mmCIF file of C-alpha atoms and ligand atoms in Angstrom:
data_model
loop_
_atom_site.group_PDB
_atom_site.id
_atom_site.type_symbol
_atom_site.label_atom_id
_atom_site.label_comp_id
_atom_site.label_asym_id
_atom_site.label_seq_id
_atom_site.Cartn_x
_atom_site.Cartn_y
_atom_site.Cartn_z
ATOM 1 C CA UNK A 14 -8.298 19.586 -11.426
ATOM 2 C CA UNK A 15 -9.460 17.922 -8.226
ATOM 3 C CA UNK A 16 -7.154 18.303 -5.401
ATOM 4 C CA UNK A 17 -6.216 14.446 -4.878
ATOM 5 C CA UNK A 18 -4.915 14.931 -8.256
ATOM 6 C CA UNK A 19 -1.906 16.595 -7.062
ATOM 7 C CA UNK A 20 -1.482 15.227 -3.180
ATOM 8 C CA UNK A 21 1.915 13.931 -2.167
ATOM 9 C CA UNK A 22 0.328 11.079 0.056
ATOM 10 C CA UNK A 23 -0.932 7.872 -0.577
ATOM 11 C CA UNK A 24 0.016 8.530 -4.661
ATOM 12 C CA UNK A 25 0.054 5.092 -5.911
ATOM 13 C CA UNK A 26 0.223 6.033 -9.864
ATOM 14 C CA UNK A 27 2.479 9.282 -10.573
ATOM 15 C CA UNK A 28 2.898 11.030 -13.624
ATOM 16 C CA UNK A 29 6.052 12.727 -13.591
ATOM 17 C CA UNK A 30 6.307 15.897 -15.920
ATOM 18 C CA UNK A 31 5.398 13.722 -19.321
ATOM 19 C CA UNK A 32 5.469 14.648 -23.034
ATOM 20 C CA UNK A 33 4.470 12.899 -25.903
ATOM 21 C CA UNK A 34 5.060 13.437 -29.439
ATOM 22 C CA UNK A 35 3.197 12.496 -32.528
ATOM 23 C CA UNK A 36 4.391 13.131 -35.868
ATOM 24 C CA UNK A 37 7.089 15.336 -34.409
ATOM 25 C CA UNK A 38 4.068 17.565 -32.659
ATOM 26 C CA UNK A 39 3.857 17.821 -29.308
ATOM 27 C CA UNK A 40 0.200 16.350 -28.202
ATOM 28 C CA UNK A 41 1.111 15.745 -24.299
ATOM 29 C CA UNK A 42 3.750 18.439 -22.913
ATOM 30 C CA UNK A 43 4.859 18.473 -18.956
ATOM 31 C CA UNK A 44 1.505 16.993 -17.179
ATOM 32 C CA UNK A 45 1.995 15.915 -13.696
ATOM 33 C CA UNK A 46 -0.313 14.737 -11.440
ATOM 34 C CA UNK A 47 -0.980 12.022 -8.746
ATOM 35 C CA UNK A 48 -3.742 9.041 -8.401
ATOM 36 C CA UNK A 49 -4.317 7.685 -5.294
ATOM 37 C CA UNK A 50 -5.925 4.116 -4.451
ATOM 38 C CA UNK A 51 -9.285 4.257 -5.064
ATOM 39 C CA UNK A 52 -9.693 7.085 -7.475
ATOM 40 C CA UNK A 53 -11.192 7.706 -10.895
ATOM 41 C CA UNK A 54 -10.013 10.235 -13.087
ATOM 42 C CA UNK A 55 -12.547 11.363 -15.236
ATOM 43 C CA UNK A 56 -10.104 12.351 -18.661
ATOM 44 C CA UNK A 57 -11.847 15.455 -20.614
ATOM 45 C CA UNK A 58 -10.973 17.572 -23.271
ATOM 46 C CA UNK A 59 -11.817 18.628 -27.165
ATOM 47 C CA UNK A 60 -11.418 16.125 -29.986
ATOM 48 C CA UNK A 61 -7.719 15.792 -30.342
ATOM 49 C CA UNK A 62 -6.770 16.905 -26.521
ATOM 50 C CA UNK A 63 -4.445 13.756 -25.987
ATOM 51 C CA UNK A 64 -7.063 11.680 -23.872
ATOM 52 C CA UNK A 65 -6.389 8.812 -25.806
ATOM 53 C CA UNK A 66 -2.340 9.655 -26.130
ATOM 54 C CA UNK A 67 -2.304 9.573 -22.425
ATOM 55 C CA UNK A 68 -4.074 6.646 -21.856
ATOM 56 C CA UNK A 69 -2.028 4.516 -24.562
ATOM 57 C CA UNK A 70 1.103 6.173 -22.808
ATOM 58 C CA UNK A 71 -0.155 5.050 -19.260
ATOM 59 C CA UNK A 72 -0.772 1.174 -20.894
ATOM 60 C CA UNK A 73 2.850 0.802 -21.645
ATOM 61 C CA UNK A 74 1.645 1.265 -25.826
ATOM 62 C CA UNK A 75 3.082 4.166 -26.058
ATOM 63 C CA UNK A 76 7.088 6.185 -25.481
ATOM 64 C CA UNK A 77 7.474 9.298 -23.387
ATOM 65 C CA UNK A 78 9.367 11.544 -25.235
ATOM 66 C CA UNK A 79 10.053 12.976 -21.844
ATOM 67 C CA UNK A 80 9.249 12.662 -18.057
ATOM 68 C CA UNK A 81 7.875 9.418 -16.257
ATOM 69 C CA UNK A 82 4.924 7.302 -15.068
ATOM 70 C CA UNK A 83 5.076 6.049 -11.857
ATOM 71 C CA UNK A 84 3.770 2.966 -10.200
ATOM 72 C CA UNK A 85 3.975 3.204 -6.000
ATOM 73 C CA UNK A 86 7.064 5.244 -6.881
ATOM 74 C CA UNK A 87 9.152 2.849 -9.045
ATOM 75 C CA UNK A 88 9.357 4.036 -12.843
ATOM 76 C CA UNK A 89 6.815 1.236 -14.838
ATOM 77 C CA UNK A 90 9.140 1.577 -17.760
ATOM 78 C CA UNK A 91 11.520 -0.971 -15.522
ATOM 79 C CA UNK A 92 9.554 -3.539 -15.700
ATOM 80 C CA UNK A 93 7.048 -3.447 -18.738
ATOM 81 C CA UNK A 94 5.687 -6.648 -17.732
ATOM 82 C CA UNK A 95 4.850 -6.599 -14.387
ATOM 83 C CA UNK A 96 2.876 -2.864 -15.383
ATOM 84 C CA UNK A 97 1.078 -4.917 -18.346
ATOM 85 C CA UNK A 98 -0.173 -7.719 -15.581
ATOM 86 C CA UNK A 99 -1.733 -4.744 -13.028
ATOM 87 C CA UNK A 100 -3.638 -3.210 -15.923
ATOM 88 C CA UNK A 101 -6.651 -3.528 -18.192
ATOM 89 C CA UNK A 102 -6.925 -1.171 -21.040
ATOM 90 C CA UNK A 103 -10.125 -0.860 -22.973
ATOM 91 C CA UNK A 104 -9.401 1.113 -26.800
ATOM 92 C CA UNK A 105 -11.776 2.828 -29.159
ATOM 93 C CA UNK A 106 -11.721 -0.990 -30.425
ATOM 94 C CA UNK A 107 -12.903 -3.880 -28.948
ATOM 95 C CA UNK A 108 -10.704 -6.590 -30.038
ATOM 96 C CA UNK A 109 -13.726 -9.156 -30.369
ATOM 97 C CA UNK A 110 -12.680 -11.991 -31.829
ATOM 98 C CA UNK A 111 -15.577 -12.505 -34.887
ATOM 99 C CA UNK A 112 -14.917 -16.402 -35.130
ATOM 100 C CA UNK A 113 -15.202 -17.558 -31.496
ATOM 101 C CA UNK A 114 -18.707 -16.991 -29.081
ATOM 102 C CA UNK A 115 -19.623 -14.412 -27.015
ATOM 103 C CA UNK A 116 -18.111 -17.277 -23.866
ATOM 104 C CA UNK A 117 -15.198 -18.382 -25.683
ATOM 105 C CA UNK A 118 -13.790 -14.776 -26.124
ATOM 106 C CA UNK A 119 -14.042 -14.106 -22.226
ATOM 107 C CA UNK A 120 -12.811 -17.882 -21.693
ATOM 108 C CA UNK A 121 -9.144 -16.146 -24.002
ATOM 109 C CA UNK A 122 -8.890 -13.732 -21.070
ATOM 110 C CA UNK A 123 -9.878 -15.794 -18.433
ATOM 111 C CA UNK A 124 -7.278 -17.825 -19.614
ATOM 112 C CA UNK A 125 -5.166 -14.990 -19.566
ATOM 113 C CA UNK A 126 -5.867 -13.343 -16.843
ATOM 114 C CA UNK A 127 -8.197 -15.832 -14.083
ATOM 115 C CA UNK A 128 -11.542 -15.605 -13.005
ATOM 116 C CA UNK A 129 -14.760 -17.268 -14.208
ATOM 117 C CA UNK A 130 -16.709 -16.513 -17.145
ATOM 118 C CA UNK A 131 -20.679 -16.906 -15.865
ATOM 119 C CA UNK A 132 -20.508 -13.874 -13.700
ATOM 120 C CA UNK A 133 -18.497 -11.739 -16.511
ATOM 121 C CA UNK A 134 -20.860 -12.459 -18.913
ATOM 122 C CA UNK A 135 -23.779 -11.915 -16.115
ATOM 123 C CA UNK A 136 -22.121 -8.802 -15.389
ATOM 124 C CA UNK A 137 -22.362 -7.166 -18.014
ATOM 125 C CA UNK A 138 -26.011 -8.721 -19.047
ATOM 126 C CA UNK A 139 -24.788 -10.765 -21.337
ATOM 127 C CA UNK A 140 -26.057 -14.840 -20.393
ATOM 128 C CA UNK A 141 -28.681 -14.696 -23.587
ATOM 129 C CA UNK A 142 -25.752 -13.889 -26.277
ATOM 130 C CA UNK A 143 -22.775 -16.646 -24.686
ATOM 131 C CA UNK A 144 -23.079 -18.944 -27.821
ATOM 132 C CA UNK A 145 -22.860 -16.196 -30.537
ATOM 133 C CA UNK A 146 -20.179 -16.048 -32.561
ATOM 134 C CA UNK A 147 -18.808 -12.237 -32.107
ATOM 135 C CA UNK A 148 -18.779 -11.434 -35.577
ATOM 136 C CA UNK A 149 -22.820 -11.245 -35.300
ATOM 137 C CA UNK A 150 -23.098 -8.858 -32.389
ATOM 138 C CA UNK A 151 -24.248 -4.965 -32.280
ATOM 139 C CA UNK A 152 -21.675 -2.365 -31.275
ATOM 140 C CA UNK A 153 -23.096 -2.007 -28.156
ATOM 141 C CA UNK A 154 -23.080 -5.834 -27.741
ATOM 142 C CA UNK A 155 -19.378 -5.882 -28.523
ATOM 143 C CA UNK A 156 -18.915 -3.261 -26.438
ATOM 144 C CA UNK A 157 -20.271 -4.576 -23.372
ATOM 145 C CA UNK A 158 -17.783 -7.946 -24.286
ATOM 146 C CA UNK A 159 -15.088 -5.943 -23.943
ATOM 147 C CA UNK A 160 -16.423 -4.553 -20.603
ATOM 148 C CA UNK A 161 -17.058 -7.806 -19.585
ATOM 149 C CA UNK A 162 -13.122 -8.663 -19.330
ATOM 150 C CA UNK A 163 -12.932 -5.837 -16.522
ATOM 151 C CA UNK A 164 -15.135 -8.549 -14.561
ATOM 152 C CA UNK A 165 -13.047 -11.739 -15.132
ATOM 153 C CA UNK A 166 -10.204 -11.065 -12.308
ATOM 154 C CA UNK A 167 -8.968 -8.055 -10.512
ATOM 155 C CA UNK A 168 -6.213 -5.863 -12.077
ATOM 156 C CA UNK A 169 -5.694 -2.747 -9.729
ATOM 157 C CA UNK A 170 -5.521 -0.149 -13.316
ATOM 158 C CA UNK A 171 -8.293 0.166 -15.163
ATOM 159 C CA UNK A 172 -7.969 2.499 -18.270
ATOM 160 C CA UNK A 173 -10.890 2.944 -20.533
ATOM 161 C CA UNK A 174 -11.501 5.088 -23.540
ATOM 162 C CA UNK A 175 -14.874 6.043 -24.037
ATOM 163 C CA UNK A 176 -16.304 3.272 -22.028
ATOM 164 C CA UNK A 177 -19.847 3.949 -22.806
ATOM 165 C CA UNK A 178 -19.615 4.779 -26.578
ATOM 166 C CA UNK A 179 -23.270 2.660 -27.978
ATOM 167 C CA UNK A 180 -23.784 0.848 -24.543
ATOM 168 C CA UNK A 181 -27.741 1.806 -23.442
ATOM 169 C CA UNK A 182 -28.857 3.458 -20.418
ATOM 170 C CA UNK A 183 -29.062 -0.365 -18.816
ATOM 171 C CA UNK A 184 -25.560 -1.150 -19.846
ATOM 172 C CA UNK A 185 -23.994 2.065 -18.308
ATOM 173 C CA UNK A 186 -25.743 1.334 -15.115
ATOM 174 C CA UNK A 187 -24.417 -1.950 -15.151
ATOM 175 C CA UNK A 188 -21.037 -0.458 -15.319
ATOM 176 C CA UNK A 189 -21.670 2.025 -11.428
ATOM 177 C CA UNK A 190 -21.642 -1.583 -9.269
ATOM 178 C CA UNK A 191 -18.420 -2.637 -11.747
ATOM 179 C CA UNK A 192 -16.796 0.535 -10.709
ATOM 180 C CA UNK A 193 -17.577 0.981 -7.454
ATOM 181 C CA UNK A 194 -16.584 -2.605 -6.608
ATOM 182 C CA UNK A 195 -13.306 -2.186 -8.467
ATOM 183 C CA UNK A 196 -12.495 1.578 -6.444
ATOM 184 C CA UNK A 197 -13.512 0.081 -2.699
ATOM 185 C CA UNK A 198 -10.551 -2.598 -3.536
ATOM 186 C CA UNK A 199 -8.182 0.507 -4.108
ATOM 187 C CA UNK A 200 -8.644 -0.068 -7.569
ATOM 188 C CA UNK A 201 -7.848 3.097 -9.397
ATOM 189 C CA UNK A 202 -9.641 4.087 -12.967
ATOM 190 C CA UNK A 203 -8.595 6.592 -15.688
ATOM 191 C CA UNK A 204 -11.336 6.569 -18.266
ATOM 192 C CA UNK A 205 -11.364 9.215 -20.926
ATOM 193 C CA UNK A 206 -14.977 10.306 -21.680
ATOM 194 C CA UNK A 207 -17.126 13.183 -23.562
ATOM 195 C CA UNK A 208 -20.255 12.438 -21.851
ATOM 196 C CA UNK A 209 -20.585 11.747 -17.626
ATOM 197 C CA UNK A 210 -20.347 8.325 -16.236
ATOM 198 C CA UNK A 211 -21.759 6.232 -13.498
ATOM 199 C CA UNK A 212 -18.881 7.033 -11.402
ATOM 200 C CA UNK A 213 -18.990 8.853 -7.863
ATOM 201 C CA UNK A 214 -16.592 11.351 -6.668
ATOM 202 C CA UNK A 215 -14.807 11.672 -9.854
ATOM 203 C CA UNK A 216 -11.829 13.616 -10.118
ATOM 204 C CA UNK A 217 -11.845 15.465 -13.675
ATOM 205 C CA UNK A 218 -8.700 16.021 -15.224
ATOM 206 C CA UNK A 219 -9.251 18.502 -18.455
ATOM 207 C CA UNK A 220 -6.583 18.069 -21.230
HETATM 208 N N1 ATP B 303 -1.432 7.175 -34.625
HETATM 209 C C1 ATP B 303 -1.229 8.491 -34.623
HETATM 210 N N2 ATP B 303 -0.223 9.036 -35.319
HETATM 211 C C2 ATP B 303 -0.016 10.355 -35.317
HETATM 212 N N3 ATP B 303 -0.757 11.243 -34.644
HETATM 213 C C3 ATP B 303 -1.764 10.761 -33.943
HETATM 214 C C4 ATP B 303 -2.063 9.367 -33.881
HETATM 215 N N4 ATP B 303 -3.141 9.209 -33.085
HETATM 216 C C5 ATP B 303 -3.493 10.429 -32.670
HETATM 217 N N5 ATP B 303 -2.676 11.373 -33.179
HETATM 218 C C6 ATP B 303 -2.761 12.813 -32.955
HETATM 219 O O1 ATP B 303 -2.587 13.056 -31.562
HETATM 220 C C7 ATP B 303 -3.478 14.082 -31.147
HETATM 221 C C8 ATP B 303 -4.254 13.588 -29.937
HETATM 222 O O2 ATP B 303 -5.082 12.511 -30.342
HETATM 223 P P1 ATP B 303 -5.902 11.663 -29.264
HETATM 224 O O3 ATP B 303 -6.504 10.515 -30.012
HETATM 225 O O4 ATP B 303 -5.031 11.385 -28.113
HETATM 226 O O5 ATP B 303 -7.033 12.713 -28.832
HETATM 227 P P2 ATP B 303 -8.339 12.526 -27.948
HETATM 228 O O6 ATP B 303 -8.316 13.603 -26.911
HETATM 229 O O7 ATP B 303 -8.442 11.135 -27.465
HETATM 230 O O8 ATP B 303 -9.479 12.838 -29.012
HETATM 231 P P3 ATP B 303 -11.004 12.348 -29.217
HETATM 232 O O9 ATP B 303 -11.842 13.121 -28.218
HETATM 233 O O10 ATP B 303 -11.294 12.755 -30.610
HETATM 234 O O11 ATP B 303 -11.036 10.852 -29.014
HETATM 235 C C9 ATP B 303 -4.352 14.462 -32.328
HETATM 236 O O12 ATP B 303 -3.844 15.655 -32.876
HETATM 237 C C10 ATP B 303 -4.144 13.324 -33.304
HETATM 238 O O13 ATP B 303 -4.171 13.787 -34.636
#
């Protein structure tokens, strides 16, 4: 564990001594560490760790069974909406809509969320597929829709599982200026991953 993991100053997200349970087994059990503005946590481990458990725990999906999550020291669990509004969490699934294009399911978020769609879609490379309907695209296509969102409008907690699973070489390159961008705005990012990613001066926190 890196050491601005567990620095007192400038913490902006805390986890507080946290446990989870699934099917009464303990998967998390007291982790505590700090994230400062402007870091990425690089989330390792075996199959099964709890990468995913802590990242649906830090999105608000999911109950501590104990201990606390933190947001510039106020408990996020006291105001569940105002934590859903500061972050964008990106699951094993991509939550492409199959009926509407490739521009009307960034226009839902945009909607959502602000920002414009052209330079989401450019973002992730994705002007030539706008007018198809999700339900035709590749994984990796899919994949780099749901990316895309991370594009639309800032949100200062990024949390992405596997963020590269099927993307090619291009597409994860795309993501290093998306990242970058996001971290010199004090953007913070907790992305659980087996593989490295185009991120610099990760912190690596094993599970
Ligand atoms: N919905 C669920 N209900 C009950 N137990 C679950 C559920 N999801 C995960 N678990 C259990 O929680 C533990 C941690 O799973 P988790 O998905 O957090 O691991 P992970 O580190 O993300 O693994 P992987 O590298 O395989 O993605 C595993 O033992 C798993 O069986």
């Amino acid at each position: 564990m890196g050491a601005g993991l567990t620095e007192v100053g400038g913490a902006v997200l805390e986890v507080r001594d946290l446990a989870c349970l699934r099917v009464e087994r303990a998967v998390i059990a007291g982790l505590s560490f700090r994230v400062a503005a402007g870091s990425a946590v690089l989330l390792t481990g075996a199959n099964g760790a709890g990468k995913s458990t802590l990242l649906r725990l830090l999105a608000g999906l999911l109950r501590p069974a104990e201990g606390a999550i933190l947001w510039r020291g106020e408990d996020v669990a006291a105001d569940p909406g105002a934590h859903a509004a500061r972050l964008r969490y990106l699951a094993h699934q991509d939550a492409v809509k199959p009926a509407l294009t490739v521009a009307e399911n960034l226009d839902f978020f945009a909607r959502l969320w602000g920002g414009d769609v052209a330079p989401a879609l450019a973002a992730l490379g994705l002007e030539a597929l706008a007018e198809l309907p999700g339900r035709v695209l590749s994984s990796g296509q899919k994949r780099r829709l749901a990316l895309a969102r991370l594009a639309l409008a800032p949100a200062p907690l990024w949390l992405l599982d596997e963020p590269t699973t099927g993307l090619d070489a291009a597409s994860v390159e795309r993501l290093r200026p998306l990242l970058a961008a996001h971290r010199a705005a004090g953007g913070i990012v907790l992305a659980a991953t087996h593989i490295p990613l185009p991120i610099e001066d990760a912190e690596e926190l094993r599970l």
